Amino acid sequence: MSSLRIGSLCTGYGGLDMAVQAVLGGTLAWVSDVDPGASRILAHRHPGVANLGDLTAVDWAGIEPVDVLCGGYPCQPFSTAGKRKGTADERHIWPSIADALRVLRPRYAVFENVANHLRLGFADVLADLARLGFDAEWCCVRASEVGAPHPRNRLFLLATAADAADLGHQRARGARRRGHGPADHGHAPADAERLVPGHDGELPAGRDPVRLGVRHDPPRCDTAPAADPDPRGRGAGQPLVRPGQPDADWGRFAPAIRRWEAVLGRPAPGATDARRRLNPQFVEWLMGLPAGHVTDVPGLTRTQQLKALGNGVVPAQAEAALRVLLDRIEPDATPSLAA
């Protein structure tokens, strides 16, 4: 079987891509990110993979089709930490992602966002997927549920193409096609009656958040990766370790730190640097990334490192969610989904 081709949108440091590859296998065909820091990380980690840049300006009819399309699109329109403008926010780029789905016609699409997206803008995503001929399953998984010492509740969505006769990934490599949707071939939307919300704006039932039984933290879905997971004590959003606090003295956080050390198989780096600032290597560790994945990239500033890390997803968290969702749609599926 041929290797799965993966297209990545809003790639960042590639945490969602890592999860997709861990579960499905495959290789990156191309990535897309406009942030200078993220772009530098991608160029260093994937030197032979093209970065499409601004996905809102891409002519998808000229892009190589892929088997899997994934992306963690901007959360600012939906995050409880922002103005919550939803689809009215200029950073809302889902319509451009829907356009990519319409033209590329991947077999699978995997997306990630903040949990509050369920309450703001998610109905539009489901309606678009149904219109384009994709069925959808979704769940919320916290990073703490795979052992991480922070909650970071995230929404994960797996969309599957129902109109198999029109799948773009089945075209020969190098082929080009006109951009058109399933309606042009007479395909009915994928179970639109079930997917599209009613006039009251409520989402369909039956997609309860997943609980993996590791730990249950307060549901603060937009907490930064190095934030205090308990809104009591020092206060929400305050550093996990006080500046200058000895790194070995984790206080009440010691069990969580030791658990993550056991999961990752390596000790926690120092939480602060010599200037008593948050250590990017510590945040990298909190996100469950390989040591140096972000912090060893040449030319990346400390600010760029922290920005990339703060915008990312814990790969193990995304992997757990994807396995749950894949099991829902294909309980007997083999690990490899290559055509």
mmCIF file of C-alpha atoms in Angstrom:
data_model
loop_
_atom_site.group_PDB
_atom_site.id
_atom_site.type_symbol
_atom_site.label_atom_id
_atom_site.label_comp_id
_atom_site.label_asym_id
_atom_site.label_seq_id
_atom_site.Cartn_x
_atom_site.Cartn_y
_atom_site.Cartn_z
ATOM 1 C CA MET A 1 0.000 0.000 0.000
ATOM 2 C CA SER A 2 1.173 3.493 -0.739
ATOM 3 C CA SER A 3 2.064 5.799 2.102
ATOM 4 C CA LEU A 4 -0.602 8.166 3.352
ATOM 5 C CA ARG A 5 -0.122 11.736 2.200
ATOM 6 C CA ILE A 6 -0.822 14.295 4.922
ATOM 7 C CA GLY A 7 -1.573 17.971 4.347
ATOM 8 C CA SER A 8 -1.208 20.228 7.390
ATOM 9 C CA LEU A 9 -2.887 23.613 7.940
ATOM 10 C CA CYS A 10 -1.977 26.114 10.679
ATOM 11 C CA THR A 11 0.810 23.659 11.427
ATOM 12 C CA GLY A 12 2.664 25.433 14.242
ATOM 13 C CA TYR A 13 5.312 23.127 15.671
ATOM 14 C CA GLY A 14 3.466 20.122 14.232
ATOM 15 C CA GLY A 15 1.923 18.551 17.344
ATOM 16 C CA LEU A 16 -1.274 17.481 15.562
ATOM 17 C CA ASP A 17 0.761 16.081 12.671
ATOM 18 C CA MET A 18 2.753 13.964 15.135
ATOM 19 C CA ALA A 19 -0.488 12.489 16.470
ATOM 20 C CA VAL A 20 -1.844 11.740 12.996
ATOM 21 C CA GLN A 21 1.394 10.010 12.030
ATOM 22 C CA ALA A 22 1.482 8.045 15.299
ATOM 23 C CA VAL A 23 -2.020 6.689 14.688
ATOM 24 C CA LEU A 24 -2.274 6.495 10.894
ATOM 25 C CA GLY A 25 1.313 6.570 9.681
ATOM 26 C CA GLY A 26 2.086 8.491 6.503
ATOM 27 C CA THR A 27 4.270 11.416 5.537
ATOM 28 C CA LEU A 28 3.784 15.167 5.248
ATOM 29 C CA ALA A 29 3.098 16.286 1.687
ATOM 30 C CA TRP A 30 2.986 19.981 2.617
ATOM 31 C CA VAL A 31 2.399 22.309 5.564
ATOM 32 C CA SER A 32 0.923 25.781 5.929
ATOM 33 C CA ASP A 33 1.819 28.474 8.446
ATOM 34 C CA VAL A 34 2.486 32.211 8.211
ATOM 35 C CA ASP A 35 4.017 32.780 11.644
ATOM 36 C CA PRO A 36 7.775 33.461 11.292
ATOM 37 C CA GLY A 37 8.703 31.372 14.336
ATOM 38 C CA ALA A 38 6.537 28.420 13.351
ATOM 39 C CA SER A 39 7.810 28.636 9.782
ATOM 40 C CA ARG A 40 11.381 28.463 11.022
ATOM 41 C CA ILE A 41 10.571 25.384 13.104
ATOM 42 C CA LEU A 42 8.928 23.682 10.136
ATOM 43 C CA ALA A 43 11.786 24.500 7.774
ATOM 44 C CA HIS A 44 14.250 23.040 10.276
ATOM 45 C CA ARG A 45 12.271 19.904 11.151
ATOM 46 C CA HIS A 46 10.909 19.235 7.644
ATOM 47 C CA PRO A 47 13.436 20.713 5.192
ATOM 48 C CA GLY A 48 12.008 18.907 2.171
ATOM 49 C CA VAL A 49 8.360 19.806 2.812
ATOM 50 C CA ALA A 50 6.842 22.871 1.147
ATOM 51 C CA ASN A 51 5.194 25.534 3.312
ATOM 52 C CA LEU A 52 2.160 26.886 1.453
ATOM 53 C CA GLY A 53 2.091 29.982 3.659
ATOM 54 C CA ASP A 54 -1.191 31.876 3.907
ATOM 55 C CA LEU A 55 -3.907 29.253 3.426
ATOM 56 C CA THR A 56 -6.499 31.960 2.710
ATOM 57 C CA ALA A 57 -4.590 32.870 -0.473
ATOM 58 C CA VAL A 58 -3.923 29.339 -1.779
ATOM 59 C CA ASP A 59 -5.418 28.128 -5.069
ATOM 60 C CA TRP A 60 -6.286 24.637 -3.894
ATOM 61 C CA ALA A 61 -6.958 23.400 -7.429
ATOM 62 C CA GLY A 62 -3.209 23.574 -7.991
ATOM 63 C CA ILE A 63 -2.186 21.745 -4.808
ATOM 64 C CA GLU A 64 -1.292 18.072 -4.613
ATOM 65 C CA PRO A 65 -4.255 16.140 -3.147
ATOM 66 C CA VAL A 66 -3.780 14.385 0.188
ATOM 67 C CA ASP A 67 -5.320 11.452 2.029
ATOM 68 C CA VAL A 68 -5.523 13.272 5.367
ATOM 69 C CA LEU A 69 -5.983 16.995 5.960
ATOM 70 C CA CYS A 70 -5.323 18.243 9.488
ATOM 71 C CA GLY A 71 -5.024 21.538 11.284
ATOM 72 C CA GLY A 72 -5.423 23.441 14.524
ATOM 73 C CA TYR A 73 -7.020 26.590 13.152
ATOM 74 C CA PRO A 74 -6.869 29.871 15.151
ATOM 75 C CA CYS A 75 -8.670 29.688 18.484
ATOM 76 C CA GLN A 76 -8.863 33.436 19.195
ATOM 77 C CA PRO A 77 -12.393 33.837 17.754
ATOM 78 C CA PHE A 78 -13.701 31.176 20.165
ATOM 79 C CA SER A 79 -11.422 31.283 23.201
ATOM 80 C CA THR A 80 -12.812 32.395 26.540
ATOM 81 C CA ALA A 81 -9.606 34.413 26.897
ATOM 82 C CA GLY A 82 -10.538 36.600 23.901
ATOM 83 C CA LYS A 83 -13.433 38.782 22.790
ATOM 84 C CA ARG A 84 -15.464 35.764 21.648
ATOM 85 C CA LYS A 85 -16.526 37.280 18.341
ATOM 86 C CA GLY A 86 -16.799 33.851 16.767
ATOM 87 C CA THR A 87 -17.442 33.913 13.043
ATOM 88 C CA ALA A 88 -17.379 37.728 13.094
ATOM 89 C CA ASP A 89 -13.702 37.714 14.094
ATOM 90 C CA GLU A 90 -11.314 38.578 11.250
ATOM 91 C CA ARG A 91 -9.127 35.672 12.376
ATOM 92 C CA HIS A 92 -11.922 33.205 11.663
ATOM 93 C CA ILE A 93 -10.458 31.272 8.733
ATOM 94 C CA TRP A 94 -12.648 28.179 8.780
ATOM 95 C CA PRO A 95 -14.344 29.200 5.474
ATOM 96 C CA SER A 96 -10.944 28.975 3.759
ATOM 97 C CA ILE A 97 -10.350 25.547 5.310
ATOM 98 C CA ALA A 98 -13.776 24.432 4.100
ATOM 99 C CA ASP A 99 -12.744 25.566 0.627
ATOM 100 C CA ALA A 100 -9.625 23.388 0.873
ATOM 101 C CA LEU A 101 -11.809 20.421 1.818
ATOM 102 C CA ARG A 102 -14.164 21.130 -1.079
ATOM 103 C CA VAL A 103 -11.357 21.011 -3.631
ATOM 104 C CA LEU A 104 -8.889 18.489 -2.186
ATOM 105 C CA ARG A 105 -11.500 15.922 -1.088
ATOM 106 C CA PRO A 106 -9.313 14.039 1.452
ATOM 107 C CA ARG A 107 -10.526 10.772 2.910
ATOM 108 C CA TYR A 108 -10.067 12.057 6.454
ATOM 109 C CA ALA A 109 -9.775 15.462 8.083
ATOM 110 C CA VAL A 110 -8.558 16.026 11.649
ATOM 111 C CA PHE A 111 -9.008 19.369 13.396
ATOM 112 C CA GLU A 112 -8.252 20.770 16.855
ATOM 113 C CA ASN A 113 -9.375 23.875 18.714
ATOM 114 C CA VAL A 114 -10.282 25.148 22.174
ATOM 115 C CA ALA A 115 -13.208 23.451 23.906
ATOM 116 C CA ASN A 116 -15.234 26.673 23.913
ATOM 117 C CA HIS A 117 -15.517 26.327 20.134
ATOM 118 C CA LEU A 118 -18.370 23.932 20.913
ATOM 119 C CA ARG A 119 -20.359 26.929 22.154
ATOM 120 C CA LEU A 120 -19.224 29.392 19.506
ATOM 121 C CA GLY A 121 -18.893 28.797 15.780
ATOM 122 C CA PHE A 122 -18.897 24.989 15.823
ATOM 123 C CA ALA A 123 -22.403 24.717 14.383
ATOM 124 C CA ASP A 124 -21.145 26.446 11.226
ATOM 125 C CA VAL A 125 -18.272 23.969 10.972
ATOM 126 C CA LEU A 126 -20.664 21.009 11.197
ATOM 127 C CA ALA A 127 -23.053 22.530 8.666
ATOM 128 C CA ASP A 128 -20.218 23.098 6.194
ATOM 129 C CA LEU A 129 -18.909 19.558 6.633
ATOM 130 C CA ALA A 130 -22.373 18.105 6.012
ATOM 131 C CA ARG A 131 -22.815 20.277 2.925
ATOM 132 C CA LEU A 132 -19.443 19.119 1.588
ATOM 133 C CA GLY A 133 -20.224 15.446 2.082
ATOM 134 C CA PHE A 134 -18.304 14.765 5.298
ATOM 135 C CA ASP A 135 -19.588 12.981 8.367
ATOM 136 C CA ALA A 136 -18.118 14.085 11.697
ATOM 137 C CA GLU A 137 -17.284 12.833 15.167
ATOM 138 C CA TRP A 138 -15.830 14.967 17.927
ATOM 139 C CA CYS A 139 -14.740 14.866 21.553
ATOM 140 C CA CYS A 140 -12.921 16.912 24.177
ATOM 141 C CA VAL A 141 -9.757 15.565 25.784
ATOM 142 C CA ARG A 142 -7.666 17.275 28.449
ATOM 143 C CA ALA A 143 -3.891 17.053 28.431
ATOM 144 C CA SER A 144 -4.088 15.965 32.067
ATOM 145 C CA GLU A 145 -5.997 12.878 30.960
ATOM 146 C CA VAL A 146 -2.875 11.533 29.277
ATOM 147 C CA GLY A 147 -0.747 12.418 32.289
ATOM 148 C CA ALA A 148 0.313 16.022 31.632
ATOM 149 C CA PRO A 149 0.516 18.355 34.667
ATOM 150 C CA HIS A 150 -1.900 20.919 33.169
ATOM 151 C CA PRO A 151 -5.529 20.721 31.969
ATOM 152 C CA ARG A 152 -5.454 22.245 28.441
ATOM 153 C CA ASN A 153 -8.889 20.994 27.456
ATOM 154 C CA ARG A 154 -9.176 20.744 23.689
ATOM 155 C CA LEU A 155 -11.818 19.885 21.108
ATOM 156 C CA PHE A 156 -10.875 17.335 18.447
ATOM 157 C CA LEU A 157 -12.879 16.589 15.316
ATOM 158 C CA LEU A 158 -12.523 13.738 12.834
ATOM 159 C CA ALA A 159 -14.364 14.196 9.536
ATOM 160 C CA THR A 160 -14.781 11.316 7.094
ATOM 161 C CA ALA A 161 -15.726 11.653 3.462
ATOM 162 C CA ALA A 162 -18.969 9.879 2.593
ATOM 163 C CA ASP A 163 -18.843 10.367 -1.188
ATOM 164 C CA ALA A 164 -16.075 7.872 -1.916
ATOM 165 C CA ALA A 165 -16.470 8.199 -5.694
ATOM 166 C CA ASP A 166 -15.310 11.812 -5.558
ATOM 167 C CA LEU A 167 -12.377 11.558 -3.167
ATOM 168 C CA GLY A 168 -9.527 13.771 -4.281
ATOM 169 C CA HIS A 169 -6.871 11.591 -2.653
ATOM 170 C CA GLN A 170 -7.680 8.815 -5.142
ATOM 171 C CA ARG A 171 -6.441 10.903 -8.065
ATOM 172 C CA ALA A 172 -2.996 10.141 -9.440
ATOM 173 C CA ARG A 173 -0.190 12.185 -7.948
ATOM 174 C CA GLY A 174 0.476 15.292 -9.951
ATOM 175 C CA ALA A 175 -3.096 15.424 -11.273
ATOM 176 C CA ARG A 176 -4.965 18.725 -11.287
ATOM 177 C CA ARG A 177 -8.691 19.276 -11.219
ATOM 178 C CA ARG A 178 -11.328 21.936 -11.093
ATOM 179 C CA GLY A 179 -12.548 22.892 -7.661
ATOM 180 C CA HIS A 180 -16.072 21.604 -7.165
ATOM 181 C CA GLY A 181 -18.181 20.199 -4.404
ATOM 182 C CA PRO A 182 -20.079 16.937 -4.092
ATOM 183 C CA ALA A 183 -23.290 18.506 -5.370
ATOM 184 C CA ASP A 184 -21.743 18.711 -8.853
ATOM 185 C CA HIS A 185 -21.751 14.922 -8.966
ATOM 186 C CA GLY A 186 -25.180 14.457 -7.464
ATOM 187 C CA HIS A 187 -23.929 13.351 -4.055
ATOM 188 C CA ALA A 188 -26.165 14.027 -1.092
ATOM 189 C CA PRO A 189 -24.644 15.704 1.969
ATOM 190 C CA ALA A 190 -23.348 13.301 4.599
ATOM 191 C CA ASP A 191 -26.196 12.646 6.996
ATOM 192 C CA ALA A 192 -27.134 16.309 7.000
ATOM 193 C CA GLU A 193 -30.251 15.704 9.090
ATOM 194 C CA ARG A 194 -28.073 14.510 11.970
ATOM 195 C CA LEU A 195 -25.185 16.929 11.627
ATOM 196 C CA VAL A 196 -26.749 20.302 10.994
ATOM 197 C CA PRO A 197 -28.060 22.074 14.126
ATOM 198 C CA GLY A 198 -31.683 23.074 14.350
ATOM 199 C CA HIS A 199 -33.037 26.594 14.380
ATOM 200 C CA ASP A 200 -32.448 26.870 18.108
ATOM 201 C CA GLY A 201 -28.697 26.705 17.467
ATOM 202 C CA GLU A 202 -28.142 23.709 19.737
ATOM 203 C CA LEU A 203 -25.588 21.109 18.753
ATOM 204 C CA PRO A 204 -26.567 17.471 18.218
ATOM 205 C CA ALA A 205 -26.459 15.242 21.263
ATOM 206 C CA GLY A 206 -24.267 12.215 21.649
ATOM 207 C CA ARG A 207 -20.777 13.733 21.547
ATOM 208 C CA ASP A 208 -19.950 13.961 25.234
ATOM 209 C CA PRO A 209 -16.393 14.899 26.204
ATOM 210 C CA VAL A 210 -14.098 11.924 26.528
ATOM 211 C CA ARG A 211 -12.734 11.121 29.961
ATOM 212 C CA LEU A 212 -9.730 8.814 29.845
ATOM 213 C CA GLY A 213 -9.542 8.203 33.581
ATOM 214 C CA VAL A 214 -6.105 9.654 34.311
ATOM 215 C CA ARG A 215 -6.998 12.866 36.088
ATOM 216 C CA HIS A 216 -9.810 15.386 36.242
ATOM 217 C CA ASP A 217 -8.741 19.004 36.577
ATOM 218 C CA PRO A 218 -11.009 22.071 36.743
ATOM 219 C CA PRO A 219 -12.380 22.625 33.199
ATOM 220 C CA ARG A 220 -10.362 25.705 32.269
ATOM 221 C CA CYS A 221 -9.843 25.019 28.572
ATOM 222 C CA ASP A 222 -7.810 28.086 27.656
ATOM 223 C CA THR A 223 -5.082 27.918 30.288
ATOM 224 C CA ALA A 224 -1.567 28.460 28.979
ATOM 225 C CA PRO A 225 0.650 25.377 29.146
ATOM 226 C CA ALA A 226 2.719 26.721 32.038
ATOM 227 C CA ALA A 227 -0.185 28.026 34.073
ATOM 228 C CA ASP A 228 -1.412 27.035 37.485
ATOM 229 C CA PRO A 229 -4.079 24.345 36.864
ATOM 230 C CA ASP A 230 -5.841 25.270 40.081
ATOM 231 C CA PRO A 231 -7.693 28.643 39.981
ATOM 232 C CA ARG A 232 -7.279 28.843 43.744
ATOM 233 C CA GLY A 233 -4.002 29.525 45.517
ATOM 234 C CA ARG A 234 -1.819 31.866 43.466
ATOM 235 C CA GLY A 235 -4.624 32.574 41.033
ATOM 236 C CA ALA A 236 -5.549 31.511 37.517
ATOM 237 C CA GLY A 237 -2.882 32.036 34.893
ATOM 238 C CA GLN A 238 -0.025 32.526 37.352
ATOM 239 C CA PRO A 239 3.247 30.643 36.775
ATOM 240 C CA LEU A 240 3.375 27.044 37.881
ATOM 241 C CA VAL A 241 6.547 27.803 39.830
ATOM 242 C CA ARG A 242 7.303 31.152 41.422
ATOM 243 C CA PRO A 243 10.277 32.978 39.866
ATOM 244 C CA GLY A 244 13.412 31.818 41.599
ATOM 245 C CA GLN A 245 11.739 28.902 43.365
ATOM 246 C CA PRO A 246 14.109 25.905 43.466
ATOM 247 C CA ASP A 247 13.134 23.574 40.634
ATOM 248 C CA ALA A 248 13.220 20.534 42.926
ATOM 249 C CA ASP A 249 10.615 22.111 45.199
ATOM 250 C CA TRP A 250 7.399 21.589 43.264
ATOM 251 C CA GLY A 251 5.193 21.809 46.357
ATOM 252 C CA ARG A 252 1.658 20.571 45.777
ATOM 253 C CA PHE A 253 2.448 20.103 42.085
ATOM 254 C CA ALA A 254 5.070 17.442 42.794
ATOM 255 C CA PRO A 255 2.795 14.433 42.097
ATOM 256 C CA ALA A 256 1.733 15.869 38.736
ATOM 257 C CA ILE A 257 5.330 16.672 37.776
ATOM 258 C CA ARG A 258 6.559 13.219 38.780
ATOM 259 C CA ARG A 259 3.733 11.544 36.869
ATOM 260 C CA TRP A 260 4.626 13.388 33.642
ATOM 261 C CA GLU A 261 8.286 12.571 34.174
ATOM 262 C CA ALA A 262 7.324 8.898 34.304
ATOM 263 C CA VAL A 263 5.181 9.196 31.164
ATOM 264 C CA LEU A 264 7.874 10.975 29.158
ATOM 265 C CA GLY A 265 10.754 9.013 30.598
ATOM 266 C CA ARG A 266 12.857 12.090 31.361
ATOM 267 C CA PRO A 267 13.093 14.588 34.247
ATOM 268 C CA ALA A 268 11.556 18.030 34.173
ATOM 269 C CA PRO A 269 13.936 20.823 33.113
ATOM 270 C CA GLY A 270 14.330 23.860 35.325
ATOM 271 C CA ALA A 271 11.134 25.899 35.368
ATOM 272 C CA THR A 272 12.968 29.240 35.296
ATOM 273 C CA ASP A 273 16.195 30.479 33.746
ATOM 274 C CA ALA A 274 19.064 32.411 35.351
ATOM 275 C CA ARG A 275 17.048 35.633 35.037
ATOM 276 C CA ARG A 276 14.057 34.047 36.797
ATOM 277 C CA ARG A 277 12.011 33.980 33.586
ATOM 278 C CA LEU A 278 9.901 31.074 32.414
ATOM 279 C CA ASN A 279 12.179 28.525 30.755
ATOM 280 C CA PRO A 280 11.027 27.551 27.214
ATOM 281 C CA GLN A 281 12.559 24.109 27.693
ATOM 282 C CA PHE A 282 10.244 23.583 30.664
ATOM 283 C CA VAL A 283 7.206 24.551 28.574
ATOM 284 C CA GLU A 284 8.418 22.234 25.813
ATOM 285 C CA TRP A 285 8.540 19.458 28.399
ATOM 286 C CA LEU A 286 5.059 20.346 29.648
ATOM 287 C CA MET A 287 3.764 19.937 26.092
ATOM 288 C CA GLY A 288 5.275 16.466 25.863
ATOM 289 C CA LEU A 289 7.511 17.285 22.911
ATOM 290 C CA PRO A 290 10.871 15.644 22.213
ATOM 291 C CA ALA A 291 13.597 17.603 23.982
ATOM 292 C CA GLY A 292 14.786 20.400 21.708
ATOM 293 C CA HIS A 293 11.982 20.059 19.161
ATOM 294 C CA VAL A 294 11.367 23.797 19.440
ATOM 295 C CA THR A 295 14.152 25.081 21.674
ATOM 296 C CA ASP A 296 17.007 23.670 19.570
ATOM 297 C CA VAL A 297 15.843 25.303 16.334
ATOM 298 C CA PRO A 298 18.585 27.732 15.192
ATOM 299 C CA GLY A 299 17.729 31.423 15.147
ATOM 300 C CA LEU A 300 14.499 31.116 17.092
ATOM 301 C CA THR A 301 14.095 33.807 19.746
ATOM 302 C CA ARG A 302 12.826 33.025 23.234
ATOM 303 C CA THR A 303 9.616 34.916 22.449
ATOM 304 C CA GLN A 304 9.096 32.882 19.276
ATOM 305 C CA GLN A 305 9.723 29.679 21.177
ATOM 306 C CA LEU A 306 7.129 30.495 23.833
ATOM 307 C CA LYS A 307 4.592 31.665 21.260
ATOM 308 C CA ALA A 308 4.897 28.452 19.261
ATOM 309 C CA LEU A 309 4.687 26.330 22.386
ATOM 310 C CA GLY A 310 1.703 28.235 23.746
ATOM 311 C CA ASN A 311 -0.206 27.783 20.481
ATOM 312 C CA GLY A 312 0.477 24.057 20.204
ATOM 313 C CA VAL A 313 -1.229 20.847 21.220
ATOM 314 C CA VAL A 314 0.148 18.005 23.325
ATOM 315 C CA PRO A 315 0.815 15.238 20.772
ATOM 316 C CA ALA A 316 -0.160 12.449 23.190
ATOM 317 C CA GLN A 317 -3.429 14.253 23.933
ATOM 318 C CA ALA A 318 -4.265 14.550 20.223
ATOM 319 C CA GLU A 319 -3.256 10.946 19.653
ATOM 320 C CA ALA A 320 -5.611 9.727 22.397
ATOM 321 C CA ALA A 321 -8.481 11.757 20.931
ATOM 322 C CA LEU A 322 -7.845 10.508 17.408
ATOM 323 C CA ARG A 323 -7.824 6.880 18.539
ATOM 324 C CA VAL A 324 -11.163 7.378 20.301
ATOM 325 C CA LEU A 325 -12.715 9.045 17.257
ATOM 326 C CA LEU A 326 -11.317 6.537 14.796
ATOM 327 C CA ASP A 327 -12.700 3.715 16.888
ATOM 328 C CA ARG A 328 -16.139 5.324 16.756
ATOM 329 C CA ILE A 329 -16.269 5.363 12.959
ATOM 330 C CA GLU A 330 -14.211 2.266 12.153
ATOM 331 C CA PRO A 331 -14.080 -0.085 15.182
ATOM 332 C CA ASP A 332 -12.327 -2.786 13.160
ATOM 333 C CA ALA A 333 -10.040 -0.492 11.156
ATOM 334 C CA THR A 334 -6.404 -1.412 10.763
ATOM 335 C CA PRO A 335 -3.776 1.152 11.819
ATOM 336 C CA SER A 336 -2.910 1.935 8.177
ATOM 337 C CA LEU A 337 -5.609 3.686 6.152
ATOM 338 C CA ALA A 338 -3.681 4.081 2.920
ATOM 339 C CA ALA A 339 -5.782 3.561 -0.182
#
